[in-house]
XYZ file of C-alpha atoms in Angstrom:
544
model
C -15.753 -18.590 16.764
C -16.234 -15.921 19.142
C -19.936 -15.061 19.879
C -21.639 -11.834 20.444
C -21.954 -12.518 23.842
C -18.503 -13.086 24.660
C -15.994 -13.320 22.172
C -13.234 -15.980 23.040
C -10.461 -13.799 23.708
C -12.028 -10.856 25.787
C -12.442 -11.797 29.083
C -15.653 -10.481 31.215
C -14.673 -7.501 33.197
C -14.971 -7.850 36.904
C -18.456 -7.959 38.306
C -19.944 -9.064 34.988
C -20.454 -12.141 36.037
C -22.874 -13.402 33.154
C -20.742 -11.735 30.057
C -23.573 -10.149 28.668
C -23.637 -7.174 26.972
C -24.204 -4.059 29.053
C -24.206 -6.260 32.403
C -22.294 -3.770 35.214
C -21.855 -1.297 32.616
C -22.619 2.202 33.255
C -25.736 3.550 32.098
C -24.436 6.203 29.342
C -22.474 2.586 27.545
C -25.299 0.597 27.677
C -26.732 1.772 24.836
C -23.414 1.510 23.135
C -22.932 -2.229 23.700
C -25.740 -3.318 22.779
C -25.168 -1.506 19.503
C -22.274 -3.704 19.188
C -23.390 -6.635 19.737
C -23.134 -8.233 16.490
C -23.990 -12.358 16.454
C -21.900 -12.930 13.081
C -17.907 -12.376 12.232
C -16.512 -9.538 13.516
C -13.337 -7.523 13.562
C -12.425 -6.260 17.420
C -11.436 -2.670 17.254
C -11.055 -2.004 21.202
C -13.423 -0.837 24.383
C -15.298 2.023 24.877
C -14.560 4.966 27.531
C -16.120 6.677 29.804
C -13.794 9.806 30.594
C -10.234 7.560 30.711
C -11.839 4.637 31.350
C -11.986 1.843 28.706
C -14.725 -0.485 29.832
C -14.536 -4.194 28.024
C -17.785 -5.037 28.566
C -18.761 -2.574 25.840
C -16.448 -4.097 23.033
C -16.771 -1.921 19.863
C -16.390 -4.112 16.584
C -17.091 -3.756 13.299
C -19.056 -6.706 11.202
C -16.775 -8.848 8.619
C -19.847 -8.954 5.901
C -19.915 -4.853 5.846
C -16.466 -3.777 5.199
C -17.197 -3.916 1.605
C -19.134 -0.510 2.682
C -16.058 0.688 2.649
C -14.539 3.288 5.353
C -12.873 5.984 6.338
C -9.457 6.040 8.613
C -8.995 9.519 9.508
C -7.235 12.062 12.053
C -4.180 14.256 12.702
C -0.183 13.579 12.014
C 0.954 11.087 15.363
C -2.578 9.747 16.970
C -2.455 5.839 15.397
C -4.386 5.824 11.929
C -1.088 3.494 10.905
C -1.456 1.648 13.580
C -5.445 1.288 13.100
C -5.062 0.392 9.486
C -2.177 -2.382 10.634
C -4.940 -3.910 13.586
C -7.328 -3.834 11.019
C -5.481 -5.779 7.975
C -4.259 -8.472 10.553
C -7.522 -9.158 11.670
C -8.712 -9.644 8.084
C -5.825 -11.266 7.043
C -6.757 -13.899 10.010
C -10.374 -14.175 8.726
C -9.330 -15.584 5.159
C -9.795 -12.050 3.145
C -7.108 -10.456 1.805
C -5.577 -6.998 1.811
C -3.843 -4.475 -0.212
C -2.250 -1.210 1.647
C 0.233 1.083 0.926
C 3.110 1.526 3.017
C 3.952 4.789 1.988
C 6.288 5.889 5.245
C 7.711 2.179 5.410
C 6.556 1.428 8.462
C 3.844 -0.912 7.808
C 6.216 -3.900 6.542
C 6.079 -5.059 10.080
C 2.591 -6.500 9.573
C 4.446 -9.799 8.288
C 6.254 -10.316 11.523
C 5.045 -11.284 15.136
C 5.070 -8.138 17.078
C 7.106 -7.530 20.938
C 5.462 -7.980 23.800
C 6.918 -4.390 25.406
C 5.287 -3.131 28.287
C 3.154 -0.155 26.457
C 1.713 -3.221 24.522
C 0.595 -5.714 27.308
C -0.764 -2.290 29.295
C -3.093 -1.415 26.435
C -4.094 -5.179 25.684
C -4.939 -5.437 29.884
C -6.317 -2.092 29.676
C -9.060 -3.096 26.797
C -9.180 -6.904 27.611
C -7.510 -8.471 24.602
C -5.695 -11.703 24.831
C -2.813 -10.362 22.672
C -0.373 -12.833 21.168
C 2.462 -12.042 19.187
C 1.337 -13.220 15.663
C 2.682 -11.676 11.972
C 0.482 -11.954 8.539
C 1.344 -13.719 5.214
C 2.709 -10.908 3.037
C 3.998 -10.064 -0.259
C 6.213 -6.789 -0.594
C 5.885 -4.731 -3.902
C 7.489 -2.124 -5.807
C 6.387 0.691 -7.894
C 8.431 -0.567 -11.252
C 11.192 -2.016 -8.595
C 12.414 1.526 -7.857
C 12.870 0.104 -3.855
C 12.793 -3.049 -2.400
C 9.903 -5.104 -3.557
C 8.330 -7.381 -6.295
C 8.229 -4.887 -9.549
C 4.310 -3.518 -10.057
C 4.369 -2.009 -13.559
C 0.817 -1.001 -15.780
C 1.214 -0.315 -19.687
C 0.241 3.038 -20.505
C -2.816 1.906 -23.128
C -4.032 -0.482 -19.766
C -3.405 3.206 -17.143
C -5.780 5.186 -20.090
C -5.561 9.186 -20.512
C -7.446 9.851 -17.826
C -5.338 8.768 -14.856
C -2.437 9.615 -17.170
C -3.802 13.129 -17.486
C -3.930 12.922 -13.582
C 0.094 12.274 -13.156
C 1.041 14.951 -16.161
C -0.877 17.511 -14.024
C -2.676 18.439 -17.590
C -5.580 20.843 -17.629
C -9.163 19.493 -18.976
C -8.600 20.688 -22.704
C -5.023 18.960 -22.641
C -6.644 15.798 -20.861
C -8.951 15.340 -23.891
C -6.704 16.096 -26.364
C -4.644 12.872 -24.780
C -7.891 11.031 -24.896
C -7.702 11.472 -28.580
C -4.203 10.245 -29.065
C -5.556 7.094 -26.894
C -8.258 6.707 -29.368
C -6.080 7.198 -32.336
C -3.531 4.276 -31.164
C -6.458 2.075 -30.318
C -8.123 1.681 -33.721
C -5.023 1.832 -35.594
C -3.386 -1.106 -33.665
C -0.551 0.895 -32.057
C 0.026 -0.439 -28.459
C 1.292 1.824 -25.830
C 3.216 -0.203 -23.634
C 5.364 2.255 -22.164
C 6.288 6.525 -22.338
C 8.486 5.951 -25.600
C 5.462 4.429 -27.291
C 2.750 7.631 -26.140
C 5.938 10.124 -27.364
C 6.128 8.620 -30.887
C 2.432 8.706 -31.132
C 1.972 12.473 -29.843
C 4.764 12.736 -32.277
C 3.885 11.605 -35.290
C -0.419 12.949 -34.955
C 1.478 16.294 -34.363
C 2.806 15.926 -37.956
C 1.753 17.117 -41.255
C 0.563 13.293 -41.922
C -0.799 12.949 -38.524
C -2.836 16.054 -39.044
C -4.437 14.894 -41.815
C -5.485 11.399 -40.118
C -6.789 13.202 -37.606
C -9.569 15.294 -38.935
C -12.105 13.382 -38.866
C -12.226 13.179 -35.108
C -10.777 16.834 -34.238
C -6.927 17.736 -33.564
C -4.191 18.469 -31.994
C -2.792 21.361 -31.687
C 1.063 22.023 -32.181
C 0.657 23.664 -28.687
C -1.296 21.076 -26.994
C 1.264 18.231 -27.639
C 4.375 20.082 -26.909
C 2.601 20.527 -23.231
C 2.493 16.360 -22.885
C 5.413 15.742 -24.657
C 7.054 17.750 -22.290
C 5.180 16.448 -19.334
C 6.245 12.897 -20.409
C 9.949 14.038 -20.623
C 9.937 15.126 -16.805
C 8.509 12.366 -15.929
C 10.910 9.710 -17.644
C 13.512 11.946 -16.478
C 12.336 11.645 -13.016
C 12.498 7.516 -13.208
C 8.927 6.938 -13.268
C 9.565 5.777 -16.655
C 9.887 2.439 -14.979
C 6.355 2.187 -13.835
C 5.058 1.837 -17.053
C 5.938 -1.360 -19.365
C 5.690 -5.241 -19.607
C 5.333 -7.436 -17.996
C 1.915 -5.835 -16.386
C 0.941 -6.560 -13.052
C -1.977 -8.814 -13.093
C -4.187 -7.453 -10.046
C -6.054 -11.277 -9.373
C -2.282 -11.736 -7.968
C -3.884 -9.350 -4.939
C -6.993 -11.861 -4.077
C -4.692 -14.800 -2.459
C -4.673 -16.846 0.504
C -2.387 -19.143 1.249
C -2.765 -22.909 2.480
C -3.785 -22.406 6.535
C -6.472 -20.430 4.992
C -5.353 -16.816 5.807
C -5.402 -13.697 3.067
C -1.932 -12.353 1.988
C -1.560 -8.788 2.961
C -0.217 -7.250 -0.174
C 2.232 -3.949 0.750
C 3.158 -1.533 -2.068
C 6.620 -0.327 -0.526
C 6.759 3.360 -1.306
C 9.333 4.782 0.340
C 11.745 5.447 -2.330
C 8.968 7.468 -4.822
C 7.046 9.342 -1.683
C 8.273 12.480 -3.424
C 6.275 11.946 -6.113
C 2.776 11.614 -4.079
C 0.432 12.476 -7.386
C 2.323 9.358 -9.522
C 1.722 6.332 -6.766
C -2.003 7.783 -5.207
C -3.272 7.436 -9.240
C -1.081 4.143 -9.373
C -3.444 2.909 -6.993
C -6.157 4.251 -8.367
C -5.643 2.128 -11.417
C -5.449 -0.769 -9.134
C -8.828 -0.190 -7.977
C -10.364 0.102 -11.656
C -8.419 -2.925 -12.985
C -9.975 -4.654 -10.027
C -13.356 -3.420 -10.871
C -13.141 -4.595 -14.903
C -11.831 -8.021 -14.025
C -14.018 -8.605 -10.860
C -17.498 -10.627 -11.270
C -20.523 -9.156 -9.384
C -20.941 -10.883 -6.098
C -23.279 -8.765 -4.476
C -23.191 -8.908 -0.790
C -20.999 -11.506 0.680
C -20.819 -12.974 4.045
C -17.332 -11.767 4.144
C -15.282 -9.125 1.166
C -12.466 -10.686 -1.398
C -10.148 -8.171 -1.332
C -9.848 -5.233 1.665
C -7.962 -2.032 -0.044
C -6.235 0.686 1.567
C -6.169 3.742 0.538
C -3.412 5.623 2.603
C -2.635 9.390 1.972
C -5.769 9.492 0.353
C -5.804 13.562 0.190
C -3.078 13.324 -2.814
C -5.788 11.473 -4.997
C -8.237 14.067 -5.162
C -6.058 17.573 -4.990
C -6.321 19.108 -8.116
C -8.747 16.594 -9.508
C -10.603 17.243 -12.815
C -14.160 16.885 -12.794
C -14.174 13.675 -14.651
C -11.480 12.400 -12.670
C -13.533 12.903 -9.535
C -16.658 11.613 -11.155
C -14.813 8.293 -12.185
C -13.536 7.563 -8.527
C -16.779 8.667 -7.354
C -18.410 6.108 -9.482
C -16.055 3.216 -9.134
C -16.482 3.683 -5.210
C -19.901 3.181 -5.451
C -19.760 0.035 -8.038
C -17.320 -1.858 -6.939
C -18.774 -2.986 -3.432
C -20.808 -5.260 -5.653
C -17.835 -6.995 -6.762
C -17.095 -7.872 -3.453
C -13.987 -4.913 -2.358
C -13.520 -2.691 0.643
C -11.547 0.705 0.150
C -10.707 2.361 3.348
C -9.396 6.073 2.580
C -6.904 7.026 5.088
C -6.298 11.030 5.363
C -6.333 13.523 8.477
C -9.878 14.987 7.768
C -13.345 13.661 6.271
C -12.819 17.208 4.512
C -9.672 15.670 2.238
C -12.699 13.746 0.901
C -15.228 14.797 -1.672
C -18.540 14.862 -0.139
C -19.977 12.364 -3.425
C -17.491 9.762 -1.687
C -17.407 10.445 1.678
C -21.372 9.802 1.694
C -20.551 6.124 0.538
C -17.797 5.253 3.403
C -20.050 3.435 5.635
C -17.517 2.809 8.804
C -15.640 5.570 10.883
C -12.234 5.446 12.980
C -11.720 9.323 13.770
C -8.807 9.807 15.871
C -7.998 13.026 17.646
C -7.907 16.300 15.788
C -5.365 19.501 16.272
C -7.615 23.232 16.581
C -4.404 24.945 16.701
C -5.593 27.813 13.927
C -8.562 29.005 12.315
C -8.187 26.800 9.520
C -7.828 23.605 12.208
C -11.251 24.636 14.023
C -12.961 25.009 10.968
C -12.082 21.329 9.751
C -13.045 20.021 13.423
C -16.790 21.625 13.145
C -16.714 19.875 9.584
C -15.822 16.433 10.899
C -17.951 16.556 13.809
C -20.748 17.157 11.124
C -20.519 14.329 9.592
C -21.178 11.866 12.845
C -24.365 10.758 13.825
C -25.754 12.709 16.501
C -24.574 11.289 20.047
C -24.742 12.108 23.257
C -21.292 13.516 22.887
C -19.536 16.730 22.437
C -17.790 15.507 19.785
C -15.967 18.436 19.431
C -14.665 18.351 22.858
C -13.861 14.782 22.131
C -12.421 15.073 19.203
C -9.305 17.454 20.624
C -8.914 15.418 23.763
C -8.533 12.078 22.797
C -4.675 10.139 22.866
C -3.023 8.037 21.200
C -4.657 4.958 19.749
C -7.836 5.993 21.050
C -10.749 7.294 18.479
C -14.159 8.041 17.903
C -16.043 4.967 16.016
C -19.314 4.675 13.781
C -19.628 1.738 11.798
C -22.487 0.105 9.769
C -24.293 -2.992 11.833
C -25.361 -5.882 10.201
C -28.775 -4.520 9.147
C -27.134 -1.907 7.628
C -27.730 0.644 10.293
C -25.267 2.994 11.787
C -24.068 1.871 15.165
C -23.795 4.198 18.098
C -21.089 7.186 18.631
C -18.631 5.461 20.711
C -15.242 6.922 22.182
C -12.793 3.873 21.841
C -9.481 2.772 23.021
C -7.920 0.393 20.190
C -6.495 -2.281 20.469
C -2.322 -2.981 20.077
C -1.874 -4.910 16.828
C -0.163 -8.404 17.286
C 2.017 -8.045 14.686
C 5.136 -5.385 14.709
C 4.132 -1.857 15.002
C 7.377 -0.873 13.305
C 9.277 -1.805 9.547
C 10.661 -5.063 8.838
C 14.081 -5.292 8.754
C 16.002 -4.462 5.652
C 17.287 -8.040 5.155
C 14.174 -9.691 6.167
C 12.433 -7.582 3.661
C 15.301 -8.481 0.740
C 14.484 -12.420 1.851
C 10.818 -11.966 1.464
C 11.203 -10.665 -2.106
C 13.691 -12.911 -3.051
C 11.565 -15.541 -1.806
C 8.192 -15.001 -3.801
C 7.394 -16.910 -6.637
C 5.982 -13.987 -8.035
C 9.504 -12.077 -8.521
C 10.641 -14.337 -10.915
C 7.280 -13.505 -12.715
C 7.462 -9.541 -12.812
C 11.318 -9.015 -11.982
C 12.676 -8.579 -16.008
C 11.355 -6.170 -18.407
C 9.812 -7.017 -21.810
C 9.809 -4.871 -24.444
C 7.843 -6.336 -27.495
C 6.890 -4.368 -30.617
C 4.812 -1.219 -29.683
C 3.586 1.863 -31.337
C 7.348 2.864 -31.618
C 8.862 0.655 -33.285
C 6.003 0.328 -35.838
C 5.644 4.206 -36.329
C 9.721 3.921 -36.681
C 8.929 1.635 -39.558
C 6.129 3.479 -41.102
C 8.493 6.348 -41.415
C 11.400 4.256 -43.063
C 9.203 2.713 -45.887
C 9.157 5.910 -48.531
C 12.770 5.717 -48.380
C 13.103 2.584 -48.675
C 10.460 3.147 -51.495
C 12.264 5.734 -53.294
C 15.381 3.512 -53.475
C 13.369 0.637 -54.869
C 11.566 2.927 -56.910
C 15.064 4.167 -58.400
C 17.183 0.684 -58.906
C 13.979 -0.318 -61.230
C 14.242 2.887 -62.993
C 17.858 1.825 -63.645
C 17.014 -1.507 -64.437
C 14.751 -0.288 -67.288
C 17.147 2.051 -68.973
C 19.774 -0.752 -68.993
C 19.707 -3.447 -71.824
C 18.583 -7.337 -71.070
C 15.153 -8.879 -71.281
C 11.998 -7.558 -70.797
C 10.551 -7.216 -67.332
C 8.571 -9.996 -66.383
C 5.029 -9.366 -66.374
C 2.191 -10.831 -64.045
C -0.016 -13.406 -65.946
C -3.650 -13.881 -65.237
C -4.426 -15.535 -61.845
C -0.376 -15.677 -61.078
C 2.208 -13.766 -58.514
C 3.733 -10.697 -59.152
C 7.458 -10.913 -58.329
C 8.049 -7.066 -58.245
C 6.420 -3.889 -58.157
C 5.355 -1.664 -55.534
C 2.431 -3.772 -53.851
C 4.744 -6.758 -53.922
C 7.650 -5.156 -52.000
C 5.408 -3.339 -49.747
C 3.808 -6.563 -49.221
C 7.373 -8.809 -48.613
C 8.154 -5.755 -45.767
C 8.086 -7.908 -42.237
C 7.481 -4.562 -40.607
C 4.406 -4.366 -42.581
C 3.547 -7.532 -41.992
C 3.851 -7.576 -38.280
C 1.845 -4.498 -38.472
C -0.450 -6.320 -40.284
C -0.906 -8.947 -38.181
C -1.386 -6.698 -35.590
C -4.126 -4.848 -37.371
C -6.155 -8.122 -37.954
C -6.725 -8.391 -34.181
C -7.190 -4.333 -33.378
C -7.828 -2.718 -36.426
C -11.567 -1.713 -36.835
C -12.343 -2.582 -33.073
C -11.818 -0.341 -30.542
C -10.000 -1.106 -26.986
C -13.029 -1.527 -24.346
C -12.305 0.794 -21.704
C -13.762 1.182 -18.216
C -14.503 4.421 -16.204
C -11.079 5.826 -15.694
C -10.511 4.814 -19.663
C -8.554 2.149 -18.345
C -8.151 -1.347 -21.230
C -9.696 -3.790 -20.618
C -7.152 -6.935 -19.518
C -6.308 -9.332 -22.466
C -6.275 -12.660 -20.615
């Protein structure tokens, strides 16, 4: 294992001949390295500069047992931050923890092949003192309901909950608790909403004269209110996202894997074919996060996190947020580093952030920033805020770094924050590009887990029992009017139910010999009375 002092595969600069930390460094990095210096597992992010300089010697790393501290991956449109979240994953990935990221532009499906030894690569790696070697990750390629190439990730709509719901229908609060009602109603009365027809048929049939009545005990809903949703739900199955929601449900533990050498699977929700629809796959992924947190033991603090998560495009998750919205990620952010997971955001500037989170994202990779308007040098004098002070002009900094090069804080191993440091990063070793479109058809096809999630279930739900509910008075009527017949006719006379014995007709007997009642009944006997647990985001709890 690498040491502090000199990790394995960073050779000493020249004229350093003991490999300590600081030894021939100038005095303004000193400081820096020694800051760095961590004794325990570490990710390698690069080497500091001086002006253009990047100086080995004063190796800038982050420690393995703080990323679940979570961080922030941040700068403009071109300077790396795909490329910093791809050197990142590999490295944990190659440390046994494993990694979920969103490869929203498709470029990140490279990460599960070696990566080319071009010139512009074995420059930087010389330039910062890396022994690169061409080296790809154990990955597993997934698909928002298989709309694209990948393994099919689907969530039931009673599991997503109203709030995250209320999040993709772009619903206002009043209409957001209004749909937490309808969740409410369909979880004490047994009616599972496994995918958009079931939530319709509910809105549906509460929007009724029956419904109405059933409902006022807890409040209503008005004729108004559910014509909003049902409408909302209509785009939205119209737009195919209508395949995102359904059986079978992704079971998130599938995300905590390594495989047999030991290394983490880097799990890579392909999103290229639903990127125009930014607000559905950011709250997807927020409902990965809470699922996580409900299933997830506390830990505490590990020597290492079980599961890294990132959090790409992370501006689309809170635009337009409600306030209980941003108080659920908010809280989940800060609870789940005690089950033992990292979530790096990923935007262009700490300001895409809410302040209540951005306090809790203890590790910083700013790359360069744009102060092209008024509006650009306002959100530079924001970021540069938000550092530790440094002997830096950050803001200076900030508009003059390049490519692949950024401005780092992390947390040290006591928890502290490390120094300012400008940094050159490191090339990633696997293939800074996407994976080819067979490759990527070969790696699906070769998962066990395709087999698992590739063919859609679709089990009795709130619809078809609500369908049934509505058939039985006519179907009760017509019984009702073949006895009436039967009476007025001549033959013997109708059998009547002795003490302690069955009753062959009547009303409660058919009712009872229905199999849709009965299967609703059976379904009661589990639900009925007992409402579904739900976590923060109103998320169900997973029935294992």
């Amino acid at each position: 294992m690498p040491t502090a002092e000199q990790p394995a595969d960073r050779p000493a600069p020249a004229g350093d001949p003991g490999g300590s930390p600081g030894a021939a460094l100038p005095a303004a990095l000193r400081e820096i390295a020694e800051g760095y210096a961590f004794t325990g597992p570490a990710l390698d992010l690069g080497a500091a500069l001086q002006g253009a300089t990047a100086w080995p010697g004063a190796a800038i790393r982050i420690p393995l047992g703080v990323l679940n501290r979570h961080g922030l991956i941040a700068g403009a449109t071109g300077t790396g931050k795909t490329k910093t979240l791809q050197l990142i994953a590999e490295q944990l990935s190659a440390q046994g923890v494993p990694v979920f990221l969103a490869d929203v532009k498709g470029d990140v499906s490279g990460i599960a092949a070696p990566g080319v030894p071009v010139d512009r690569v074995t420059a930087r790696a010389a330039d910062v003192g890396q022994s690169w070697e061409a080296r790809g990750c154990p990955a597993e390629f997934y698909a928002l309901g298989g709309l694209g190439t990948g393994i099919p990730l689907r969530a039931t709509v009673t599991s997503f909950g109203p709030l995250l719901l209320a999040k993709v229908l772009d619903l206002n609060e009043t209409q957001e608790a209004s749909l937490g009602l309808v969740f409410h109603y369909a979880d004490k009365h047994g009616l599972e909403l496994y995918d958009l027809k079931d939530l319709t048929a509910v809105i549906t049939f509460l929007a009724s004269p029956e419904g109405k009545e059933e409902l006022k005990g807890i409040g209503g809903l008005s004729a108004a209110t559910a014509g909003v949703v049902l409408r909302s739900l209509t785009v939205l199955d119209n737009e195919g996202a209508g395949a995102f929601f359904g059986e079978p449900e992704f079971d998130t533990a599938e995300l905590l894997r390594t495989v047999e050498d030991g290394r983490g699977v880097v799990s890579v929700l392909e999103l290229p074919a639903v990127q125009d629809r930014p607000r559905l796959f950011s709250t997807f992924l927020m409902w990965l996060l809470a699922d996580l947190y409900q299933e997830l033991p506390e830990v505490g603090d590990l020597d290492r996190p079980k599961l890294v998560f990132f959090f790409d495009e992370a501006h689309l998750l809170f635009k337009d947020a409600s306030s209980a919205f941003l108080e659920a990620i908010t809280r989940t952010v800060r609870l789940i580093r005690s089950k033992g997971v990292g979530i790096f955001f990923v935007t262009q500037t700490p300001k895409d952030v809410p302040a209540d989170v951005l306090a809790q994202l203890g590790n910083r990779v700013q790359h360069a920033l744009r102060a092209f308007t008024p509006d650009d040098a306002k959100a530079l004098r924001a970021t540069v805020s938000t550092f530790p002070r440094s002997s830096y002009d950050l803001g200076e900094v900030l508009t003059s770094l390049g490519t692949g090069e950024a401005v780092v804080t992390v947390l040290s191993e006591t928890g502290a924050p490390t120094p300012v440091a400008a940094t050159r990063l490191r090339a990633p070793q696997s293939l800074m590009g996407p994976l080819g479109a067979e490759a990527l058809v070969a790696a699906v096809d070769a998962s066990l887990l395709t087999a698992r999630y590739r063919d859609v279930l679709d089990r009795e739900s709130a619809y078809e029992k609500l369908a049934a509910r509505a058939a039985r008075p006519v179907q009760q009527d017509a019984r009702e009017d073949a006895r009436e017949d039967a009476r007025e006719a001549p033959g013997p006379a109708p059998r009547r139910e002795e003490p302690g014995g069955k009753d062959d007709g009547g009303l409660l007997g058919s009712l009872l010999g229905n199999p849709a009642l009965k299967s609703f009944a059976r379904s009661a006997g589990t639900q009925l009375g007992r409402e579904i647990s739900r976590s923060l985001f109103g998320t169900s709890r997973r029935r294992r």
